[in-house]
mmCIF file of C-alpha atoms in Angstrom:
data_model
loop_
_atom_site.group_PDB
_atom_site.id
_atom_site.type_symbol
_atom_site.label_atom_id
_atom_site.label_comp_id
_atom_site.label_asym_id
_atom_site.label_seq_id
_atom_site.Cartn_x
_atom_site.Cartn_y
_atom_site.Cartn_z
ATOM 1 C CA UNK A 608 76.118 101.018 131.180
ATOM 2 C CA UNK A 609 73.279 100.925 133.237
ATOM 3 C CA UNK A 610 71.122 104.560 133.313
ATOM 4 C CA UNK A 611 67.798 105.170 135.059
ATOM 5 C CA UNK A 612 65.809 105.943 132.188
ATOM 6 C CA UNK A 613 62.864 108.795 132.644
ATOM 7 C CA UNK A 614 59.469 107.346 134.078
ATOM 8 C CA UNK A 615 57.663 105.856 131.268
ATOM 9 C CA UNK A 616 54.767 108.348 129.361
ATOM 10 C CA UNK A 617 52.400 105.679 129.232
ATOM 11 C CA UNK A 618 51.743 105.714 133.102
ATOM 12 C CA UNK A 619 48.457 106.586 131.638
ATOM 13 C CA UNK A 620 44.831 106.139 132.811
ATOM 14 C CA UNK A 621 43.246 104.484 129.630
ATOM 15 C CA UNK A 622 42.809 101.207 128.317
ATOM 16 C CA UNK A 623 44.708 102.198 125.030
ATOM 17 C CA UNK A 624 47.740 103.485 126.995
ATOM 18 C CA UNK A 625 47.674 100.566 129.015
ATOM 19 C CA UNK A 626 47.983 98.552 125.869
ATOM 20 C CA UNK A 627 50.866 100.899 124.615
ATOM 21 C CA UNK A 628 52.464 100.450 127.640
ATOM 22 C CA UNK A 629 52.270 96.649 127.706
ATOM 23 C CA UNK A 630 53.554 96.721 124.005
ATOM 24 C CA UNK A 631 56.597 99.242 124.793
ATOM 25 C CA UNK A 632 59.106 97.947 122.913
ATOM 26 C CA UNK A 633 57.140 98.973 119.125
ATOM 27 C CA UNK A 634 57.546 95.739 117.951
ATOM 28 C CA UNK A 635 59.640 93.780 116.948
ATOM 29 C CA UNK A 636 61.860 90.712 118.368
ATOM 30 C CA UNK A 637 62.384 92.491 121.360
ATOM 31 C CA UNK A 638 59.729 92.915 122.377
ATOM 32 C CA UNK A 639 57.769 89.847 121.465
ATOM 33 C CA UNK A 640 60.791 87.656 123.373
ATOM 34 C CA UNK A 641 60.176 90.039 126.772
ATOM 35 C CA UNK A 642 56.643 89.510 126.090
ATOM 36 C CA UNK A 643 56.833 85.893 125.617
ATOM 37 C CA UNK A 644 58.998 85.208 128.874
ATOM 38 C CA UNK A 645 56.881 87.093 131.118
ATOM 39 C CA UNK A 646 53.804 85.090 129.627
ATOM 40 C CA UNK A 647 55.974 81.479 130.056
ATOM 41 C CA UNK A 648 57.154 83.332 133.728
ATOM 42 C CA UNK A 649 53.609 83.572 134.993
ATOM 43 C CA UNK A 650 52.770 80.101 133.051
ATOM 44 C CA UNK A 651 55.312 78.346 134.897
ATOM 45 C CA UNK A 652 54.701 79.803 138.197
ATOM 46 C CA UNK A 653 50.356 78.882 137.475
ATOM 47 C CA UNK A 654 51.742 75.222 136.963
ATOM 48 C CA UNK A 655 54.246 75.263 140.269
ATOM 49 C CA UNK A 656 51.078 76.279 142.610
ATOM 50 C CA UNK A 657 49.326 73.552 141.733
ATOM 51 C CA UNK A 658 52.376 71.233 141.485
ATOM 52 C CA UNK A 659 53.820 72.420 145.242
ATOM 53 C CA UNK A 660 50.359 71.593 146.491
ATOM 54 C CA UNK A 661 49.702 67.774 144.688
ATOM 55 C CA UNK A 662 52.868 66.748 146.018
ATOM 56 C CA UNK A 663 51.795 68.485 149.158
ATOM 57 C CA UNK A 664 49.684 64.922 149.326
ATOM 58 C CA UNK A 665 52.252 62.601 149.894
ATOM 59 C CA UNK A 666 52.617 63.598 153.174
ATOM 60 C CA UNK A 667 49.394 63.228 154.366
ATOM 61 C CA UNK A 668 47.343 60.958 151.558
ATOM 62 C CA UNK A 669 49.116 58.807 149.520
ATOM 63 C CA UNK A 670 46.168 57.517 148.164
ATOM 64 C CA UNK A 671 44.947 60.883 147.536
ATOM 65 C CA UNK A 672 48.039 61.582 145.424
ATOM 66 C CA UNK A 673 47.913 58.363 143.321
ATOM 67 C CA UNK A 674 44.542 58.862 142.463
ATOM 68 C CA UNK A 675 45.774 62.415 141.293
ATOM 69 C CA UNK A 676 48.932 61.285 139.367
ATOM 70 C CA UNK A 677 47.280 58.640 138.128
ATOM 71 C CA UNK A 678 44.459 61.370 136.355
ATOM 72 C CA UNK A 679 47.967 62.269 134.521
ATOM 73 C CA UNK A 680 48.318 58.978 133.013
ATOM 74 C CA UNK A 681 44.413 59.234 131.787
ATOM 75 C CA UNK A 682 43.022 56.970 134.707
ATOM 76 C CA UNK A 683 39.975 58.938 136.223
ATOM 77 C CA UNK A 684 37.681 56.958 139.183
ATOM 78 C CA UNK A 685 38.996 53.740 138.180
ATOM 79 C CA UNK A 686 38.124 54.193 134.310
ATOM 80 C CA UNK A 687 40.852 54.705 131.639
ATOM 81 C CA UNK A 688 39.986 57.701 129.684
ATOM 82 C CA UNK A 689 42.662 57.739 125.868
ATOM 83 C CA UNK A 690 41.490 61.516 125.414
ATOM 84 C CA UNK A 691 42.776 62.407 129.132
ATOM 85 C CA UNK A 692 45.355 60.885 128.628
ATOM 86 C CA UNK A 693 46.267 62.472 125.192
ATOM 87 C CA UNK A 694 45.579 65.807 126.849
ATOM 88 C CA UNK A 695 47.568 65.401 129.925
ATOM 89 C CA UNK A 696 50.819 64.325 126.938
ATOM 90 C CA UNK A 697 50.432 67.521 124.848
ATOM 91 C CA UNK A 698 50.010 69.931 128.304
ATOM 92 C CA UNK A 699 53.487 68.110 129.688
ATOM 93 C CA UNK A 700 54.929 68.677 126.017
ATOM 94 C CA UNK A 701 53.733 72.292 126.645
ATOM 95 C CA UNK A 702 55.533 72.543 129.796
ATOM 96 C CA UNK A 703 58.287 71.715 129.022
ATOM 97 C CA UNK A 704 58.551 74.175 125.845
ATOM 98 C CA UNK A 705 57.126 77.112 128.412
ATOM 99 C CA UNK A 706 60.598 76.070 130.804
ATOM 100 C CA UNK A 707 62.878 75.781 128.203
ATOM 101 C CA UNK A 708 62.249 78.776 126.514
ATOM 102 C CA UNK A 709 61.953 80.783 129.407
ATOM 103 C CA UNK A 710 65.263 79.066 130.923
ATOM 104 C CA UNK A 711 67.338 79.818 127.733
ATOM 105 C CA UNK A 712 65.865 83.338 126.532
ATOM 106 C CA UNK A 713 66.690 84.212 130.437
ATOM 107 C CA UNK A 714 70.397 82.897 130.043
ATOM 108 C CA UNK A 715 70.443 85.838 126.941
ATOM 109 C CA UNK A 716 68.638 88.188 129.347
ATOM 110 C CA UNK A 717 71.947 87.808 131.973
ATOM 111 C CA UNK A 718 73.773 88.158 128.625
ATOM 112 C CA UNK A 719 72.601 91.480 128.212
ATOM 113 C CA UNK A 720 73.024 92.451 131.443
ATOM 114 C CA UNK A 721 76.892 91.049 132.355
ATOM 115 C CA UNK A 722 78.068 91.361 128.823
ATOM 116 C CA UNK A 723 78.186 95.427 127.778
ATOM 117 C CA UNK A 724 78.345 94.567 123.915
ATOM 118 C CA UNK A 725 75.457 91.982 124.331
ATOM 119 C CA UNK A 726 72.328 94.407 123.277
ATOM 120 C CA UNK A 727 73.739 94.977 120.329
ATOM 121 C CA UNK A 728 73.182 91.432 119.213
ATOM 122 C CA UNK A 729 70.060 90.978 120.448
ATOM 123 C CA UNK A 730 68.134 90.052 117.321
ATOM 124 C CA UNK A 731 70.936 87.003 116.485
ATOM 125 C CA UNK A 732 70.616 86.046 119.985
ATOM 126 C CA UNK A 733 67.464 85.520 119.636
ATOM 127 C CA UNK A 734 67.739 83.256 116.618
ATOM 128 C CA UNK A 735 70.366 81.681 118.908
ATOM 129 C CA UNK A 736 67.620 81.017 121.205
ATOM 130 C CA UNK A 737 65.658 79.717 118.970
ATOM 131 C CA UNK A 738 67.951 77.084 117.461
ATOM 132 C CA UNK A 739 68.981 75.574 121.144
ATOM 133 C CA UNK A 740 65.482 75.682 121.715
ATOM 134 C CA UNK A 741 64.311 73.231 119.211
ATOM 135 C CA UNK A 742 67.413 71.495 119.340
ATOM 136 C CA UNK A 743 66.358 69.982 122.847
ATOM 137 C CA UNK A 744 62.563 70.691 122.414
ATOM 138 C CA UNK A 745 62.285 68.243 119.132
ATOM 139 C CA UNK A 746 64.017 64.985 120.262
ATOM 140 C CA UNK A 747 61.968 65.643 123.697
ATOM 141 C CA UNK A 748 58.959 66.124 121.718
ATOM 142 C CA UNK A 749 59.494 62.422 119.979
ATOM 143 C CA UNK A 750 59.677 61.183 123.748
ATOM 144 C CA UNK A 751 57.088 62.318 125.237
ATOM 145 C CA UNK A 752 54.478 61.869 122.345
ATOM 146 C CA UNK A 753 55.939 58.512 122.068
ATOM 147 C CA UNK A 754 53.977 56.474 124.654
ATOM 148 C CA UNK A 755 50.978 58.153 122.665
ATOM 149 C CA UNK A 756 51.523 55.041 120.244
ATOM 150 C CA UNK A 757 50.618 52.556 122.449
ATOM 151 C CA UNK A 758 48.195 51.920 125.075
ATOM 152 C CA UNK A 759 49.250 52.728 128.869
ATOM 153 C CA UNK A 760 51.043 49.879 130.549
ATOM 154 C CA UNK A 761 48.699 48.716 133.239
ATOM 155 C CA UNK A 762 45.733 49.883 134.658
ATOM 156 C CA UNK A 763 46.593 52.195 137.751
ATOM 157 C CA UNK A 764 44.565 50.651 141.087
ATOM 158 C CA UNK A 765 44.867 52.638 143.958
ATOM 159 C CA UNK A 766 44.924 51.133 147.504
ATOM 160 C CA UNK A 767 42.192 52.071 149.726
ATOM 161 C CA UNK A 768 42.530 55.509 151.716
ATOM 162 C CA UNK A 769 44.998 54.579 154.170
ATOM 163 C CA UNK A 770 45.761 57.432 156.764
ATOM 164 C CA UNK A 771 49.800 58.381 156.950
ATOM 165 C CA UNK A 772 51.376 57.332 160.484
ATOM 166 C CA UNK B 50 69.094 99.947 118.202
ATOM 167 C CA UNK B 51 69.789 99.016 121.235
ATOM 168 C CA UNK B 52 69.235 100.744 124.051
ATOM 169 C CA UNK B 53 70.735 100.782 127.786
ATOM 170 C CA UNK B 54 69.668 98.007 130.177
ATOM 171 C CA UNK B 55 67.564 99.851 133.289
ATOM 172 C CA UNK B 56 69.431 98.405 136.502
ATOM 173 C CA UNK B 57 67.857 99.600 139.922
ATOM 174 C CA UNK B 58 70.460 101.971 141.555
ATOM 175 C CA UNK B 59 70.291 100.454 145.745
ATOM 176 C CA UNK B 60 68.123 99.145 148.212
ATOM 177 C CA UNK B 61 65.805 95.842 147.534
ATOM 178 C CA UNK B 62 65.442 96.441 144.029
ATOM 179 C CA UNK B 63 69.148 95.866 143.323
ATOM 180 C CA UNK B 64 69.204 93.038 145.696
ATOM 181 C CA UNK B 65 66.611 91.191 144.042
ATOM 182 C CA UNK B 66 67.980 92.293 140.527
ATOM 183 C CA UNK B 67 70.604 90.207 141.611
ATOM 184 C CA UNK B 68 68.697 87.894 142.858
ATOM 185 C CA UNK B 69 66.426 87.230 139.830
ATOM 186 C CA UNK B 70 69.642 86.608 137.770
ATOM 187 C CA UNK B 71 71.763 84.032 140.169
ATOM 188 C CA UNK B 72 68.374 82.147 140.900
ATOM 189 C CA UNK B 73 67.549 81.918 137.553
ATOM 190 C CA UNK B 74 71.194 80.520 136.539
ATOM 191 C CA UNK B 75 70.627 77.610 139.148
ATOM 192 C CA UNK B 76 67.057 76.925 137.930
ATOM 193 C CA UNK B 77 68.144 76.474 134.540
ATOM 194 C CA UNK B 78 70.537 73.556 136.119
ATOM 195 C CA UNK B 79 67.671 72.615 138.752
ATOM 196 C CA UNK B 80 64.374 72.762 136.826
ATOM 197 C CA UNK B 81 65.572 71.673 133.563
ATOM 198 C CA UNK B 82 67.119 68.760 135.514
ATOM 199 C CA UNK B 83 64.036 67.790 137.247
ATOM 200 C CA UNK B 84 62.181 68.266 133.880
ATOM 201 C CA UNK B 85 64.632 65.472 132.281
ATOM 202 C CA UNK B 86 64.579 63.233 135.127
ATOM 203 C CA UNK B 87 60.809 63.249 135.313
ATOM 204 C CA UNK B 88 60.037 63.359 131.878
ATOM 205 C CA UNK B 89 62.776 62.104 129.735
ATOM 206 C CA UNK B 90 64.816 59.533 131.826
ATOM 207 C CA UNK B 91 61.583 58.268 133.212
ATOM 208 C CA UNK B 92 57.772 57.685 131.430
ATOM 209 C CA UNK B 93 55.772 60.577 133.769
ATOM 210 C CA UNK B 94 52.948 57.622 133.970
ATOM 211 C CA UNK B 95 55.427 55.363 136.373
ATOM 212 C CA UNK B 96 55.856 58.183 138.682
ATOM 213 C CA UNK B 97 53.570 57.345 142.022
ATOM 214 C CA UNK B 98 53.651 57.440 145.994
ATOM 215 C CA UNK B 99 56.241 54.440 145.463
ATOM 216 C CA UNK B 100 58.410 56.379 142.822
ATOM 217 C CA UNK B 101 58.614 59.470 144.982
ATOM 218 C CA UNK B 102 59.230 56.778 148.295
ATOM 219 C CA UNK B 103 62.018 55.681 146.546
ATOM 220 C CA UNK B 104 64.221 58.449 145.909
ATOM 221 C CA UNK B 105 63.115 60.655 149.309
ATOM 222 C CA UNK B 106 63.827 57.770 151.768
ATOM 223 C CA UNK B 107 66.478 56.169 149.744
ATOM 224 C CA UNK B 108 68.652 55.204 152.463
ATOM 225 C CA UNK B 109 71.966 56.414 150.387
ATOM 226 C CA UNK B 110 70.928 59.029 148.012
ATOM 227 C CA UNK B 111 67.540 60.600 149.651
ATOM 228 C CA UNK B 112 69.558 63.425 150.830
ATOM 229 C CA UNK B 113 70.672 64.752 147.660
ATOM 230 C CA UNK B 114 66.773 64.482 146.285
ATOM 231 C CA UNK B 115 65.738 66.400 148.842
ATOM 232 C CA UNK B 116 68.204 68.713 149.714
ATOM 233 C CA UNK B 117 67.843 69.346 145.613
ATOM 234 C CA UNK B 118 64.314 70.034 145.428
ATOM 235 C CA UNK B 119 64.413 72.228 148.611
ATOM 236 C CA UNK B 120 67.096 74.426 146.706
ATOM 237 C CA UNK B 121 64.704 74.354 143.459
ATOM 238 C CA UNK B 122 61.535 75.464 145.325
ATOM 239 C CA UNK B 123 62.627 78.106 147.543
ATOM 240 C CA UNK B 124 64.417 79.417 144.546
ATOM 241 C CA UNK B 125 61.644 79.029 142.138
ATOM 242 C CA UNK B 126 59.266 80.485 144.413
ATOM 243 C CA UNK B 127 61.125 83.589 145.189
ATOM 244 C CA UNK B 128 61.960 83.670 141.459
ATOM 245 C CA UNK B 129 58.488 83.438 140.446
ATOM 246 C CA UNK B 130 57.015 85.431 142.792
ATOM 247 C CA UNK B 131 59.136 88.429 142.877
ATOM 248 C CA UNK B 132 58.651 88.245 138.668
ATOM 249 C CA UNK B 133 55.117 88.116 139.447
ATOM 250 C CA UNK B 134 55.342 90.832 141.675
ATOM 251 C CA UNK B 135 57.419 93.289 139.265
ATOM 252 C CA UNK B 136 54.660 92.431 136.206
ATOM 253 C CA UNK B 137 51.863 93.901 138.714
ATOM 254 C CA UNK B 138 53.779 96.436 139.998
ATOM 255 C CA UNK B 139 53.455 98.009 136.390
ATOM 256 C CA UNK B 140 50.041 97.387 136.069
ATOM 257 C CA UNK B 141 48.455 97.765 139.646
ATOM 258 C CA UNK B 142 48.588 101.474 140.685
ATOM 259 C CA UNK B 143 46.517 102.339 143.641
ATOM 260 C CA UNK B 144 48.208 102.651 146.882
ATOM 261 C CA UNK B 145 45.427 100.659 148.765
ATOM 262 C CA UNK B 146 45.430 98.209 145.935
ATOM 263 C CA UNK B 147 49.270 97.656 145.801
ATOM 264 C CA UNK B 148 49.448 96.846 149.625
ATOM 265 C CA UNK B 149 47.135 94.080 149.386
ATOM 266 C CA UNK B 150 48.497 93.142 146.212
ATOM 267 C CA UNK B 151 52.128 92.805 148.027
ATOM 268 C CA UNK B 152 50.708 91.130 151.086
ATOM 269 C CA UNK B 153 48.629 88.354 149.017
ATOM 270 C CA UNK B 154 51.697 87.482 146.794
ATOM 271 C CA UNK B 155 54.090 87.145 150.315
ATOM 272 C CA UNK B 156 51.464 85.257 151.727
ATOM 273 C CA UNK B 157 50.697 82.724 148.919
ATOM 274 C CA UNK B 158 54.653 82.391 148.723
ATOM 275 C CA UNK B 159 55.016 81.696 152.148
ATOM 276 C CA UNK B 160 51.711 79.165 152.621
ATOM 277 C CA UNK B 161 53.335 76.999 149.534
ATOM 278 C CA UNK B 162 56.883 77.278 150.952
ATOM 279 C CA UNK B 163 56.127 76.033 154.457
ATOM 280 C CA UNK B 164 53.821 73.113 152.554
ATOM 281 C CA UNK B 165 56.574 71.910 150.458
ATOM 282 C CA UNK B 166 59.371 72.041 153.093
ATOM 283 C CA UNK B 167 57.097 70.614 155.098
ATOM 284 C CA UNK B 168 56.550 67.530 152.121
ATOM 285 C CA UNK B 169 60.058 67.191 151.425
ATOM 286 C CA UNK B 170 62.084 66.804 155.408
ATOM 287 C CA UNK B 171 58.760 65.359 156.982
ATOM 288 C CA UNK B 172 58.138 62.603 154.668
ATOM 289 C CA UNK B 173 58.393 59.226 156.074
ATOM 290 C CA UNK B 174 57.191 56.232 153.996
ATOM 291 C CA UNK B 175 54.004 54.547 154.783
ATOM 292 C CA UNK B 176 55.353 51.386 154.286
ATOM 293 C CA UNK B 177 51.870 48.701 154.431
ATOM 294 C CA UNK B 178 50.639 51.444 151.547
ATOM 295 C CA UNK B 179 53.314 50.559 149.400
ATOM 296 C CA UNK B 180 52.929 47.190 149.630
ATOM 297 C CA UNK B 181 49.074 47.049 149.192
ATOM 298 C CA UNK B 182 50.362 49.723 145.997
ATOM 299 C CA UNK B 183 52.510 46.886 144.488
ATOM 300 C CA UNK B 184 50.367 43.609 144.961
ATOM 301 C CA UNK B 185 47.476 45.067 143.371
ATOM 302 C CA UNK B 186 49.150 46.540 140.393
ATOM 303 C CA UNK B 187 51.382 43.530 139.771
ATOM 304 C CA UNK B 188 51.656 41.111 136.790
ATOM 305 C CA UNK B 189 50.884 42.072 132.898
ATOM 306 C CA UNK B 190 47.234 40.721 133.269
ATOM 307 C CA UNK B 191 45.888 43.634 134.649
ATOM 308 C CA UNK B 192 46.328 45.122 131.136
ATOM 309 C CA UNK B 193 44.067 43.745 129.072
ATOM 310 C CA UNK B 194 41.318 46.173 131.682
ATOM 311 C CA UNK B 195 42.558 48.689 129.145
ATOM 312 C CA UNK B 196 40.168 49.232 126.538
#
């Protein structure tokens, strides 16, 4: 099934053929889904760097990385901040929508690839991905917003800077 | 209509064609896991040095936490990386420009690699911390700071 197809014409110089290029597919669900999961891709991967390195503290500053988790939970210099707070809810809820879709519109992207018949169905599979997508994205979205409803459970105080034996 | 699937013929390319696709089966079972643990099973605001203490140096099951996020970031970052390396490879066309594009991604990769292995099999618990941690954020009275 699988052909090497003849290099691309829009290997272009040109801002307009670079924009034809990006948009190859002309359209369509196709293309919008292999847009959208190389958008999520690079989203995700944005989020690990600075995840790899904030857990990177615990090794060295644990004070250093409960003052930064505790940022997360709206708690900036000692001060509880509701809009950080808020903010830091909605980008987790974001997240999480970024991985899912990008983990289940990658499971159709094997499909397509293992399963010789599965191009042909790409446009249901898509609606496929769509309904397993809010099917675990909705009753996540009522737990995370949740908390929202009521104030955090304790002020976070973090210990002075103690260095890590 | 559908059209064929392009599939690199040999060499790397196929290799991390492969790659791409069994890495990204485990992730969905690895990073979707890790998403429901953190977020789901547990409010994100409870997690803290103590939290992460607790299941890295738990005597009985730190192993498994470990050994399962060392599997989900080598595999992410060679998964993300290599996707973020086949996105530029389409847009970035100078030879001179290319090279250093290649040799910043493998570096990056590499720098956060070595940090997180690093995190995960060198962490040992700084004990006195924890406890300081836990005396000052005990008891519901420190609550009503909360305004």
């Amino acid at each position: 099934m699988s052909t090497i197809l003849p290099e691309p014409h829009a290997y272009r110089p040109g801002k307009l053929a670079r924009l034809k290029e990006g948009l190859r597919y002309q359209g369509g669900i196709g293309q919008w889904s292999w847009l959208l999961h190389r958008v999520t891709g690079v989203g995700i991967l944005i989020f690990l760097i600075i995840h790899v390195l904030d857990t990177f503290f615990v090794v060295f500053n644990p004070a250093l990385y409960d003052h930064t988790v505790a940022i997360y939970g709206g708690v900036f210099g000692g001060q509880y901040f509701w809009p950080l707070r808020w903010a830091f809810r909605l980008a987790e809820l974001g997240l999480m929508a970024t991985v899912l879709y990008h983990a289940i519109n990658g499971v159709r992207v094997i499909l397509f690839d293992f399963w010789s018949e599965g191009c042909k169905y790409q446009k249901e599979s898509f609606v496929a991905v769509l309904i397993v997508f809010l099917a675990l994205m909705v009753p996540a979205a009522v737990v995370v917003i949740l908390p929202l409803a009521s104030s955090p459970d304790h002020m976070v105080k973090v210990p002075a800077n103690t260095p890590n034996p | 209509m559908a059209r064929n699937r392009i599939k690199p013929q040999g060499g790397f390319e196929l290799t991390a064609w492969y790659f791409m696709r069994i890495s990204g089966l485990m992730l969905v079972f690895l990073a979707v896991g890790h998403l429901f643990i953190m977020h789901i099973a547990n409010n994100v605001e409870n997690i803290n040095y103590a939290f992460v203490a607790g299941r890295w140096a738990n005597p009985r099951t730190g192993w498994i936490w470990r050994l399962w996020d060392m599997s989900m970031i080598a595999l992410a970052m060679f998964h993300g990386f290599n996707g973020l390396r086949q996105i530029l490879d389409e847009h970035v066309h100078g030879a001179k420009a290319r090279v250093a594009m290649h040799t910043t991604l493998w570096a990056v990769m590499t720098t956060l690699l070595v940090l997180g292995t690093y995190a995960i099999w060198m962490f040992q618990v700084d004990k006195a911390y924890v406890e300081q941690f836990k005396a000052m954020n005990s008891g519901a009275g420190s609550h009503a700071s909360v305004k």
